[in-house]
Coordinates of C-alpha atoms in Angstrom, one line a residue:
Chain A
M1 CA -9.7 5.3 37.4
S2 CA -6.9 2.8 37.2
K3 CA -3.2 3.4 37.7
L4 CA -1.2 3.2 34.5
V5 CA 2.4 2.1 34.0
I6 CA 4.1 3.1 30.8
V7 CA 7.4 1.8 29.7
G8 CA 9.2 3.0 26.5
T9 CA 11.9 5.1 25.2
V10 CA 12.4 8.8 26.2
A11 CA 14.7 10.1 23.5
F12 CA 16.0 12.7 21.2
D13 CA 14.7 12.6 17.6
A14 CA 15.9 14.4 14.5
I15 CA 13.3 14.3 11.8
E16 CA 13.2 15.2 8.2
T17 CA 10.0 15.3 6.2
P18 CA 9.1 17.0 2.8
F19 CA 8.0 20.0 4.9
G20 CA 11.3 20.6 6.7
K21 CA 13.7 19.2 9.3
T22 CA 14.4 19.5 13.0
D23 CA 17.4 19.5 15.2
K24 CA 17.4 17.1 18.1
I25 CA 13.9 17.4 19.6
L26 CA 12.0 15.5 22.3
G27 CA 10.9 12.1 21.2
G28 CA 10.5 8.5 22.3
A29 CA 7.6 6.0 22.7
A30 CA 7.1 6.7 26.5
T31 CA 7.0 10.4 25.8
Y32 CA 4.3 10.2 23.2
I33 CA 2.3 7.6 25.2
G34 CA 2.6 9.7 28.3
L35 CA 1.5 12.9 26.6
A36 CA -1.5 11.1 25.0
A37 CA -2.5 9.4 28.2
S38 CA -2.2 12.6 30.2
Q39 CA -5.2 13.9 28.2
F40 CA -7.3 11.7 30.6
N41 CA -5.8 12.9 33.8
V42 CA -4.9 9.4 34.8
D43 CA -2.5 8.4 37.5
A44 CA 0.4 7.3 35.2
A45 CA 4.0 6.6 35.7
A46 CA 6.7 6.4 33.0
V47 CA 9.5 3.9 33.2
S48 CA 12.5 4.8 31.0
V49 CA 16.1 6.0 31.0
V50 CA 17.8 9.2 29.8
G51 CA 21.4 10.5 29.8
G52 CA 22.8 13.5 31.6
D53 CA 22.3 15.5 28.4
F54 CA 18.6 15.3 28.7
P55 CA 17.0 18.7 29.5
Q56 CA 15.0 19.0 32.8
D57 CA 12.4 21.0 30.8
Y58 CA 11.6 17.9 28.8
L59 CA 11.0 15.8 31.9
D60 CA 8.9 18.6 33.4
L61 CA 6.6 18.4 30.3
L62 CA 5.6 15.0 31.6
S63 CA 5.5 15.7 35.3
D64 CA 3.5 18.9 34.7
R65 CA 0.9 16.6 33.2
Q66 CA 0.8 14.4 36.2
V67 CA 2.9 11.7 34.7
D68 CA 5.1 10.4 37.5
I69 CA 8.7 10.4 36.3
S70 CA 10.4 8.8 39.3
G71 CA 10.8 5.6 37.2
I72 CA 12.8 7.5 34.5
E73 CA 16.4 6.8 35.4
I74 CA 18.9 9.5 34.7
V75 CA 22.4 8.2 33.9
K76 CA 24.4 11.3 34.4
E77 CA 27.5 10.2 32.6
G78 CA 25.5 8.7 29.7
K79 CA 23.9 10.0 26.6
T80 CA 20.2 9.8 25.8
F81 CA 18.9 7.5 23.1
F82 CA 18.9 9.2 19.7
W83 CA 17.0 8.4 16.6
S84 CA 17.1 10.2 13.3
G85 CA 14.9 9.5 10.3
K86 CA 13.8 10.9 6.9
Y87 CA 10.3 10.4 5.5
H88 CA 9.7 9.9 1.9
N89 CA 7.2 12.0 -0.1
D90 CA 4.3 9.7 0.6
M91 CA 4.9 9.9 4.3
N92 CA 4.2 6.2 4.7
T93 CA 7.8 5.1 4.4
R94 CA 11.0 6.4 6.0
D95 CA 14.7 5.7 6.2
T96 CA 16.4 5.5 9.5
L97 CA 19.4 7.7 9.3
A98 CA 20.9 7.1 12.8
T99 CA 20.1 5.0 15.8
E100 CA 22.4 5.6 18.9
L101 CA 21.2 3.4 21.7
N102 CA 23.5 5.1 24.3
V103 CA 22.0 4.6 27.8
L104 CA 19.3 2.3 26.4
A105 CA 22.0 -0.4 25.8
D106 CA 22.2 -1.3 29.4
F107 CA 18.8 -0.2 30.6
Q108 CA 17.3 -2.2 33.5
P109 CA 13.8 -0.8 34.1
V110 CA 12.6 -0.3 37.6
V111 CA 8.9 0.2 38.2
P112 CA 8.3 2.6 41.1
T113 CA 7.0 0.7 44.2
E114 CA 3.7 2.6 44.4
Y115 CA 2.9 1.6 40.8
R116 CA 3.5 -2.1 41.1
D117 CA -0.2 -2.7 41.7
A118 CA -1.2 -0.7 38.6
K119 CA -4.2 -2.2 36.8
I120 CA -3.1 -1.2 33.3
V121 CA 0.4 -1.7 31.9
M122 CA 1.4 -0.2 28.6
L123 CA 4.5 -1.8 27.2
G124 CA 5.7 0.7 24.6
N125 CA 8.2 -0.1 21.9
L126 CA 11.5 -1.3 23.5
H127 CA 13.5 -4.5 23.7
P128 CA 11.1 -7.4 24.6
L129 CA 13.3 -8.3 27.5
V130 CA 12.8 -4.8 29.0
Q131 CA 9.1 -5.2 28.5
L132 CA 9.2 -8.6 30.2
S133 CA 11.1 -7.2 33.1
V134 CA 8.5 -4.6 33.7
L135 CA 5.8 -7.2 33.7
E136 CA 7.7 -9.4 36.2
Q137 CA 8.0 -6.5 38.6
M138 CA 4.2 -6.1 38.9
E139 CA 3.1 -7.3 42.3
T140 CA -0.5 -7.8 41.5
K141 CA -1.6 -9.2 38.1
P142 CA -2.6 -6.2 36.0
E143 CA -6.1 -6.2 34.6
L144 CA -4.8 -5.3 31.2
V145 CA -1.4 -5.5 29.6
I146 CA -1.0 -3.7 26.3
L147 CA 2.0 -4.3 24.1
D148 CA 3.3 -2.2 21.3
T149 CA 6.2 -3.4 19.2
M150 CA 7.8 -3.0 15.8
N151 CA 9.5 -5.1 13.0
F152 CA 13.0 -4.3 14.4
W153 CA 12.4 -6.8 17.3
M154 CA 10.9 -9.4 14.9
D155 CA 14.2 -9.2 13.0
C156 CA 16.6 -9.4 15.9
A157 CA 14.8 -10.7 19.0
L158 CA 11.9 -12.8 17.8
D159 CA 11.9 -15.5 20.5
D160 CA 11.9 -12.8 23.3
L161 CA 9.2 -11.0 21.5
L162 CA 7.0 -14.1 21.1
N163 CA 7.6 -14.7 24.8
V164 CA 6.2 -11.3 25.7
I165 CA 3.4 -11.5 23.2
K166 CA 2.3 -14.7 25.0
K167 CA 1.8 -12.7 28.2
V168 CA -0.2 -9.7 27.1
D169 CA -3.9 -9.0 26.6
V170 CA -3.7 -6.5 23.8
I171 CA -1.2 -6.0 21.1
T172 CA -1.0 -2.9 18.9
I173 CA 1.0 -3.5 15.7
N174 CA 1.0 -2.0 12.2
D175 CA -0.3 -3.8 9.1
E176 CA 3.1 -4.7 7.6
E177 CA 4.3 -5.9 11.0
A178 CA 1.3 -8.1 11.4
R179 CA 2.0 -9.6 8.0
Q180 CA 5.7 -10.1 8.9
L181 CA 4.9 -11.7 12.2
T182 CA 2.4 -14.2 10.8
G183 CA 3.4 -14.6 7.1
E184 CA -0.3 -13.9 6.2
Y185 CA -1.4 -11.1 3.9
S186 CA -5.0 -11.0 5.0
L187 CA -5.2 -8.9 8.1
V188 CA -8.2 -11.0 9.3
V189 CA -6.2 -14.1 9.1
A190 CA -3.1 -12.4 10.6
A191 CA -5.1 -11.1 13.5
R192 CA -6.4 -14.6 14.2
K193 CA -2.9 -16.0 14.2
I194 CA -1.7 -13.3 16.6
H195 CA -4.6 -14.0 18.8
D196 CA -3.5 -17.6 18.9
M197 CA 0.0 -16.4 20.1
G198 CA -1.6 -15.0 23.2
P199 CA -3.3 -11.6 23.0
E200 CA -7.1 -11.6 23.4
Y201 CA -7.3 -8.3 21.6
V202 CA -5.4 -7.4 18.5
V203 CA -5.2 -3.9 17.2
I204 CA -3.8 -3.5 13.7
K205 CA -2.7 0.1 12.9
K206 CA -3.0 1.0 9.2
G207 CA -1.7 4.6 9.3
E208 CA -3.7 6.9 7.1
H209 CA -6.2 4.0 6.7
G210 CA -7.1 3.8 10.3
A211 CA -7.0 0.9 12.8
L212 CA -8.8 -2.4 13.3
L213 CA -9.6 -4.0 16.6
F214 CA -10.1 -7.7 16.6
H215 CA -11.5 -9.9 19.5
N216 CA -12.4 -13.5 18.7
E217 CA -14.9 -13.1 15.8
K218 CA -15.6 -9.5 16.5
V219 CA -14.0 -6.6 14.6
F220 CA -14.2 -2.9 14.9
Y221 CA -12.8 -0.3 12.6
A222 CA -11.7 3.2 13.4
P223 CA -10.7 5.4 10.4
A224 CA -8.0 7.9 10.5
L225 CA -9.3 11.4 10.1
P226 CA -8.7 12.4 6.4
L227 CA -6.2 15.2 6.7
E228 CA -5.0 17.8 4.2
E229 CA -1.5 17.3 5.2
V230 CA 0.4 14.9 7.4
F231 CA 3.2 17.0 8.6
D232 CA 5.2 14.5 10.6
P233 CA 4.0 10.9 11.3
T234 CA 6.6 10.4 14.1
G235 CA 5.0 9.2 17.3
A236 CA 1.5 8.7 15.8
G237 CA 1.5 5.0 16.6
D238 CA 2.7 5.7 20.2
T239 CA 0.1 8.4 20.6
F240 CA -2.5 6.0 19.4
A241 CA -1.4 3.5 22.0
G242 CA -1.2 6.2 24.7
G243 CA -4.8 7.4 23.9
F244 CA -6.0 3.8 23.9
A245 CA -4.4 3.0 27.2
G246 CA -5.2 6.3 28.8
Y247 CA -8.9 6.1 28.0
L248 CA -9.1 2.5 29.3
A249 CA -7.3 3.6 32.5
K250 CA -9.7 6.5 33.0
S251 CA -12.9 4.6 32.3
D252 CA -11.9 1.5 34.2
D253 CA -13.7 -0.8 31.8
V254 CA -11.7 -3.2 29.6
T255 CA -14.6 -4.8 27.7
F256 CA -14.6 -5.0 23.9
E257 CA -17.4 -2.4 23.7
N258 CA -15.3 0.1 25.6
M259 CA -12.2 -0.7 23.7
K260 CA -14.0 0.6 20.6
N261 CA -14.1 3.9 22.3
A262 CA -10.5 3.6 23.3
V263 CA -9.6 3.0 19.6
I264 CA -11.5 6.1 18.6
Y265 CA -9.7 8.1 21.3
G266 CA -6.4 6.7 20.1
S267 CA -7.1 7.7 16.5
T268 CA -8.3 11.1 17.5
L269 CA -5.1 11.9 19.4
A270 CA -2.9 10.5 16.7
S271 CA -4.7 12.8 14.2
F272 CA -3.4 15.7 16.2
C273 CA 0.1 14.3 16.6
V274 CA 0.9 14.3 12.9
E275 CA -0.1 18.0 12.4
K276 CA 3.2 19.3 13.7
F277 CA 6.8 18.2 14.2
G278 CA 7.5 15.8 17.1
T279 CA 5.5 16.5 20.2
E280 CA 4.7 20.1 19.4
R281 CA 1.0 19.6 18.8
M282 CA 0.5 17.2 21.7
V283 CA 2.0 19.5 24.3
N284 CA -0.3 22.3 23.3
L285 CA -3.4 20.1 23.0
K286 CA -6.5 21.3 24.8
S287 CA -9.4 19.1 26.0
S288 CA -11.8 21.2 23.9
D289 CA -9.7 20.5 20.8
V290 CA -10.1 16.8 21.5
Q291 CA -13.9 17.0 22.0
K292 CA -14.3 18.9 18.8
R293 CA -12.4 16.3 16.9
L294 CA -14.3 13.5 18.4
Q295 CA -17.4 15.1 17.0
Q296 CA -15.7 15.0 13.6
F297 CA -15.0 11.3 14.1
K298 CA -18.6 10.8 14.8
S299 CA -19.8 12.7 11.7
L300 CA -17.2 10.8 9.7
T301 CA -18.4 7.4 10.6
Q302 CA -21.9 7.3 12.0
F303 CA -24.8 6.6 9.7
D304 CA -28.4 5.8 10.1
I305 CA -29.6 2.9 8.1
E306 CA -32.6 1.1 9.6
L307 CA -32.3 -2.7 9.3
T308 CA -35.3 -4.8 8.4
Chain B
M1 CA -38.7 5.5 -6.2
S2 CA -36.9 7.1 -9.2
K3 CA -36.1 5.7 -12.6
L4 CA -32.4 4.8 -13.0
V5 CA -30.5 4.8 -16.3
I6 CA -27.2 2.8 -16.3
V7 CA -24.7 3.1 -19.1
G8 CA -21.6 1.0 -19.2
T9 CA -20.0 -2.1 -20.8
V10 CA -21.6 -5.5 -21.0
A11 CA -18.7 -7.8 -21.6
F12 CA -16.8 -11.0 -21.5
D13 CA -14.0 -11.1 -18.9
A14 CA -11.3 -13.7 -18.4
I15 CA -9.8 -13.4 -15.0
E16 CA -6.8 -14.8 -13.3
T17 CA -6.2 -14.5 -9.5
P18 CA -3.9 -16.3 -7.1
F19 CA -6.9 -18.5 -6.4
G20 CA -7.6 -19.7 -10.0
K21 CA -8.6 -18.5 -13.5
T22 CA -11.7 -18.4 -15.5
D23 CA -12.7 -18.8 -19.1
K24 CA -14.7 -16.0 -20.7
I25 CA -17.4 -15.1 -18.2
L26 CA -20.0 -12.4 -17.8
G27 CA -18.5 -9.0 -17.0
G28 CA -18.8 -5.3 -17.7
A29 CA -19.5 -2.2 -15.7
A30 CA -23.2 -2.0 -16.6
T31 CA -23.6 -5.7 -15.7
Y32 CA -22.2 -5.2 -12.2
I33 CA -24.0 -1.9 -11.7
G34 CA -27.2 -3.4 -12.8
L35 CA -26.9 -6.5 -10.6
A36 CA -26.1 -4.3 -7.6
A37 CA -28.9 -1.8 -8.3
S38 CA -31.4 -4.6 -8.8
Q39 CA -31.1 -5.4 -5.1
F40 CA -33.3 -2.3 -4.5
N41 CA -36.0 -3.4 -7.0
V42 CA -35.7 -0.1 -8.8
D43 CA -37.0 0.7 -12.3
A44 CA -33.6 0.6 -14.1
A45 CA -32.5 0.4 -17.7
A46 CA -29.1 -0.6 -19.0
V47 CA -27.7 1.1 -22.0
S48 CA -24.9 -0.9 -23.7
V49 CA -23.9 -3.0 -26.6
V50 CA -23.0 -6.6 -27.2
G51 CA -22.1 -8.8 -30.1
G52 CA -24.0 -11.8 -31.7
D53 CA -21.8 -14.0 -29.6
F54 CA -23.4 -12.9 -26.3
P55 CA -25.6 -15.5 -24.7
Q56 CA -29.2 -14.7 -24.2
D57 CA -28.9 -16.3 -20.7
Y58 CA -26.6 -13.4 -19.6
L59 CA -29.0 -10.8 -20.8
D60 CA -31.8 -12.7 -19.0
L61 CA -29.9 -12.4 -15.8
L62 CA -30.5 -8.7 -16.0
S63 CA -34.1 -8.7 -17.3
D64 CA -35.0 -11.3 -14.7
R65 CA -34.0 -8.7 -12.1
Q66 CA -36.2 -6.1 -13.6
V67 CA -33.3 -4.3 -15.4
D68 CA -34.7 -3.1 -18.7
I69 CA -32.4 -4.3 -21.5
S70 CA -34.1 -2.7 -24.5
G71 CA -31.2 -0.2 -24.5
I72 CA -28.6 -3.0 -24.9
E73 CA -28.0 -3.0 -28.6
I74 CA -27.1 -6.4 -30.1
V75 CA -24.8 -6.2 -33.1
K76 CA -25.4 -9.6 -34.6
E77 CA -22.3 -9.7 -36.8
G78 CA -20.1 -8.2 -34.1
K79 CA -18.2 -9.6 -31.2
T80 CA -18.7 -8.6 -27.6
F81 CA -16.2 -6.4 -25.8
F82 CA -13.6 -8.7 -24.1
W83 CA -11.2 -7.9 -21.2
S84 CA -8.7 -10.2 -19.6
G85 CA -6.6 -9.5 -16.6
K86 CA -4.3 -11.1 -14.0
Y87 CA -4.2 -10.0 -10.4
H88 CA -1.0 -9.9 -8.4
N89 CA -0.7 -11.6 -5.1
D90 CA -1.7 -8.5 -3.1
M91 CA -4.9 -8.3 -5.2
N92 CA -4.5 -4.5 -5.3
T93 CA -2.7 -4.4 -8.6
R94 CA -3.4 -6.2 -11.9
D95 CA -2.0 -6.5 -15.4
T96 CA -4.4 -6.2 -18.3
L97 CA -3.7 -9.2 -20.6
A98 CA -6.1 -8.3 -23.4
T99 CA -8.6 -5.6 -24.3
E100 CA -10.7 -6.3 -27.4
L101 CA -13.1 -3.4 -28.0
N102 CA -15.0 -5.2 -30.8
V103 CA -18.6 -3.8 -30.9
L104 CA -17.7 -1.1 -28.4
A105 CA -15.5 0.6 -30.9
D106 CA -18.4 2.1 -32.8
F107 CA -21.0 2.2 -30.0
Q108 CA -23.6 4.9 -30.2
P109 CA -25.7 4.6 -27.1
V110 CA -29.5 5.0 -27.3
V111 CA -31.5 5.7 -24.1
P112 CA -34.9 4.0 -24.4
T113 CA -37.6 6.7 -24.8
E114 CA -39.4 5.8 -21.6
Y115 CA -36.2 6.3 -19.6
R116 CA -35.3 9.8 -20.9
D117 CA -37.0 11.3 -17.9
A118 CA -35.1 9.2 -15.4
K119 CA -34.2 11.1 -12.3
I120 CA -30.9 9.3 -11.7
V121 CA -28.3 8.6 -14.3
M122 CA -25.3 6.3 -13.6
L123 CA -22.6 6.8 -16.1
G124 CA -20.5 3.7 -15.7
N125 CA -16.9 3.4 -17.0
L126 CA -16.9 3.9 -20.8
H127 CA -15.5 6.5 -23.2
P128 CA -16.4 9.9 -21.9
L129 CA -18.1 10.8 -25.3
V130 CA -20.5 7.8 -24.8
Q131 CA -21.2 9.0 -21.3
L132 CA -21.8 12.5 -22.7
S133 CA -24.1 11.3 -25.4
V134 CA -26.3 9.5 -22.8
L135 CA -26.6 12.8 -20.8
E136 CA -27.6 14.7 -23.9
Q137 CA -30.4 12.3 -24.7
M138 CA -32.1 12.9 -21.3
E139 CA -35.2 15.0 -22.0
T140 CA -35.6 16.3 -18.4
K141 CA -32.7 17.3 -16.4
P142 CA -31.8 14.4 -14.0
E143 CA -31.9 15.0 -10.3
L144 CA -28.6 13.3 -10.0
V145 CA -25.9 12.2 -12.4
I146 CA -23.2 9.9 -11.1
L147 CA -20.0 9.3 -13.1
D148 CA -17.6 6.4 -12.7
T149 CA -14.4 6.5 -14.7
M150 CA -10.8 5.2 -14.7
N151 CA -7.2 6.2 -15.4
F152 CA -7.4 4.9 -19.0
W153 CA -9.6 7.8 -20.0
M154 CA -7.3 10.3 -18.2
D155 CA -4.5 9.0 -20.3
C156 CA -6.2 9.0 -23.7
A157 CA -9.3 11.2 -23.6
L158 CA -8.7 13.7 -20.8
D159 CA -10.4 16.7 -22.4
D160 CA -13.6 14.7 -23.1
L161 CA -13.4 13.3 -19.6
L162 CA -13.1 16.8 -18.1
N163 CA -16.0 17.9 -20.1
V164 CA -18.2 15.2 -18.7
I165 CA -16.9 15.7 -15.2
K166 CA -18.1 19.3 -15.5
K167 CA -21.7 18.1 -16.0
V168 CA -22.1 15.5 -13.2
D169 CA -23.2 15.8 -9.6
V170 CA -21.3 12.8 -8.2
I171 CA -18.0 11.3 -9.3
T172 CA -16.8 7.9 -8.0
I173 CA -13.1 7.4 -8.6
N174 CA -10.3 5.4 -6.9
D175 CA -7.5 6.9 -4.9
E176 CA -4.8 6.6 -7.4
E177 CA -7.0 8.0 -10.1
A178 CA -8.0 10.9 -7.9
R179 CA -4.2 11.6 -7.5
Q180 CA -3.6 11.3 -11.2
L181 CA -6.5 13.6 -12.1
T182 CA -5.4 16.3 -9.7
G183 CA -1.7 15.9 -9.2
E184 CA -2.3 15.9 -5.4
Y185 CA -1.3 13.2 -3.0
S186 CA -3.6 14.2 -0.2
L187 CA -7.1 12.9 -0.9
V188 CA -8.6 15.8 1.0
V189 CA -6.9 18.2 -1.4
A190 CA -7.6 16.0 -4.4
A191 CA -11.3 15.9 -3.6
R192 CA -11.5 19.6 -3.3
K193 CA -9.8 20.0 -6.7
I194 CA -12.2 17.6 -8.3
H195 CA -15.1 19.4 -6.6
D196 CA -13.9 22.5 -8.4
M197 CA -14.0 20.7 -11.7
G198 CA -17.8 20.3 -11.3
P199 CA -19.1 17.5 -9.1
E200 CA -20.7 18.6 -5.8
Y201 CA -20.0 15.1 -4.4
V202 CA -16.8 13.3 -4.7
V203 CA -16.5 9.6 -3.7
I204 CA -13.0 8.2 -3.5
K205 CA -12.8 4.4 -3.5
K206 CA -9.8 3.0 -1.6
G207 CA -10.4 -0.7 -2.3
E208 CA -9.7 -2.7 0.9
H209 CA -9.4 0.6 2.8
G210 CA -13.0 1.6 2.1
A211 CA -14.4 4.8 0.5
L212 CA -14.6 8.5 1.3
L213 CA -17.5 10.7 0.5
F214 CA -16.7 14.5 0.2
H215 CA -19.2 17.3 0.0
N216 CA -17.9 20.8 0.5
E217 CA -16.3 20.7 3.9
K218 CA -18.1 17.5 5.0
V219 CA -16.6 14.1 4.8
F220 CA -17.9 10.6 5.5
Y221 CA -15.9 7.4 5.6
A222 CA -17.2 3.9 4.9
P223 CA -14.7 1.1 5.6
A224 CA -14.5 -2.0 3.5
L225 CA -15.5 -5.1 5.5
P226 CA -12.3 -6.8 6.6
L227 CA -12.4 -10.1 4.7
E228 CA -10.4 -13.2 5.1
E229 CA -9.9 -13.5 1.4
V230 CA -10.5 -11.3 -1.5
F231 CA -11.2 -13.9 -4.2
D232 CA -11.6 -11.7 -7.2
P233 CA -11.8 -7.9 -7.0
T234 CA -13.2 -7.6 -10.6
G235 CA -16.3 -5.5 -10.6
A236 CA -16.1 -4.3 -7.0
G237 CA -15.9 -0.7 -8.0
D238 CA -18.8 -1.0 -10.3
T239 CA -20.8 -2.9 -7.7
F240 CA -20.1 -0.1 -5.3
A241 CA -21.4 2.4 -7.8
G242 CA -24.4 0.3 -8.5
G243 CA -25.3 -0.1 -4.9
F244 CA -24.8 3.7 -4.4
A245 CA -27.0 4.6 -7.3
G246 CA -29.6 1.9 -6.7
Y247 CA -30.1 2.9 -3.1
L248 CA -30.4 6.6 -4.0
A249 CA -33.0 5.7 -6.7
K250 CA -35.0 3.7 -4.3
S251 CA -34.9 6.2 -1.5
D252 CA -35.5 9.2 -3.7
D253 CA -33.4 11.4 -1.4
V254 CA -30.2 12.8 -2.7
T255 CA -29.0 14.7 0.3
F256 CA -25.5 14.3 1.8
E257 CA -27.0 12.5 4.8
N258 CA -28.7 9.9 2.7
M259 CA -25.6 9.5 0.5
K260 CA -23.8 8.3 3.6
N261 CA -26.3 5.4 3.6
A262 CA -25.7 4.9 -0.1
V263 CA -22.0 4.6 0.4
I264 CA -22.6 2.0 3.1
Y265 CA -24.8 0.1 0.8
G266 CA -22.3 0.3 -2.0
S267 CA -19.5 -1.0 0.3
T268 CA -21.8 -3.8 1.6
L269 CA -22.6 -5.0 -1.9
A270 CA -18.9 -4.7 -3.0
S271 CA -17.9 -6.9 -0.1
F272 CA -20.0 -9.7 -1.6
C273 CA -18.8 -9.1 -5.1
V274 CA -15.2 -10.0 -4.3
E275 CA -16.1 -13.3 -2.6
K276 CA -16.4 -15.2 -5.8
F277 CA -15.2 -15.0 -9.4
G278 CA -17.0 -12.4 -11.6
T279 CA -20.7 -12.0 -11.0
E280 CA -21.2 -15.4 -9.3
R281 CA -21.8 -14.0 -5.9
M282 CA -24.0 -11.1 -7.0
V283 CA -26.4 -13.3 -9.0
N284 CA -27.0 -15.5 -6.0
L285 CA -27.3 -12.7 -3.5
K286 CA -30.3 -12.6 -1.2
S287 CA -31.8 -9.6 0.5
S288 CA -31.4 -11.4 3.8
D289 CA -27.6 -11.8 3.2
V290 CA -27.5 -8.0 2.6
Q291 CA -29.3 -7.2 5.7
K292 CA -27.0 -9.4 7.8
R293 CA -23.9 -7.8 6.3
L294 CA -25.3 -4.3 6.9
Q295 CA -25.6 -5.3 10.6
Q296 CA -21.9 -6.3 10.4
F297 CA -21.1 -2.8 9.0
K298 CA -23.0 -1.2 11.9
S299 CA -21.0 -3.3 14.4
L300 CA -17.8 -2.5 12.6
T301 CA -18.2 1.2 12.7
Q302 CA -20.7 2.4 15.3
F303 CA -19.4 3.5 18.7
D304 CA -20.9 5.2 21.7
I305 CA -18.7 8.0 23.0
E306 CA -20.6 10.7 24.8
L307 CA -19.3 14.2 24.1
T308 CA -19.0 16.8 26.8

């Protein structure tokens, strides 16, 4: 088992979907990543920042699951990052209704001393300079650095983002973002271009259409579980990344073959995340639920053609 | 091995994609289905109609591959069905530029006597009444009837279409058509509603996102092979259906488990079809190419997580 450092937002979200709306609830990339990774009982630490308005209960959700929160700075006089969004009927697109950076505006991440030798670093969605700062604090070179990002940083901090991309081993990015980053429509070509930017492994997330893992000329495809209803897609991408990172930290094997399994775990956990609003499903998720759904993933994809 | 009856158009197509355009070339659902099914050396017969303008060479392409063409009527004084379309840059949408029914307008299909006991019937995309007429000519109840259709018939012949759907075992349909037919966005719910209309097996084709096979509560997912370039999507859906039907006819096993393999074969053959304009890739396809690509499908999807 490897130590895992997670950096990302810990936030309040207010979400509206065709199925209803929420008040301010627990959200943030590091939250979703941490909850997903905690399924593997790994030794993880979250690096983030919240305001004095952030409930201790929410922090306890992470620490109860053995996610070290000593790297989550609490700015007593500040307010927690807040995001609000509304999903369209197809659930694949959304409008951002509000983004209040608050304490995130001046965030200087500090990796706890005892995690500066972590073998796996998961850079969740945040300003690329914050992600970079976390990398620079690592005292031994991590075995694997995973980066998640979004189009927002391509629009407003592209040079910084490219600089981080250069330094990571794995990038997880969605299909439209991969196209934006490379100017290529074909995901195969886009993945190759991103590969040339630095990452040896490129994971392209396609939402309800699953995820692709590229490594040199190899490619692996994990479907999303076909669901009757996607209740709330918020956090699905972070949950995917958290499952991916958590599985790799637990299994201590960062080969392409094992990353296939990590992608399947990521997809499996993401399939739970979207079943309820926010983190609700993830905080109530049992290991037996996960095992059962992995079996569904196997039935969904495994076939038995004998080749001649 | 089971006899296979294929009904569908045999046509001229003129295609424009971002990569170029063609004059009138060989096309039609029965053509693509026949070429795909011929990969399995099955005893197949095509039922269709062409005009006096249709080159013997094109018919020979099918008969050379052991597809019986005695059920392809030649109306000497008539003109062959012609379709022309232009694909948009994303290759997922297209405009129809011309549709000239010609001899198709009065087509009365005749199933050759020696194929009226075929175990498998593949009803390719055509007017539902033509599909129905083929079914009615079968002298023994087929083991499996597969229907492919499109939104056009939902718009202009819905009652007839529903009447055929009632009588088939498998339907292959694309995602948007499944949504149109049922009014449901979720493909899981749409598949269930289509199942209630008659077919025990529902295959939803998602183009570059693969295909889903539903049977009661079971579901199987075959990805599309990630390709650098989709050169021309024309005929991919028919090729999928032809591979599906051909494999089932060859293996003589119409269980859900074996249909998984049939879906993989269909996806594999479709992945070749889109590599060149029209039927060009399919007429030059070798069995060794297919085996190699099946291996790629295995690598693409198979993983090795042990469940506890």
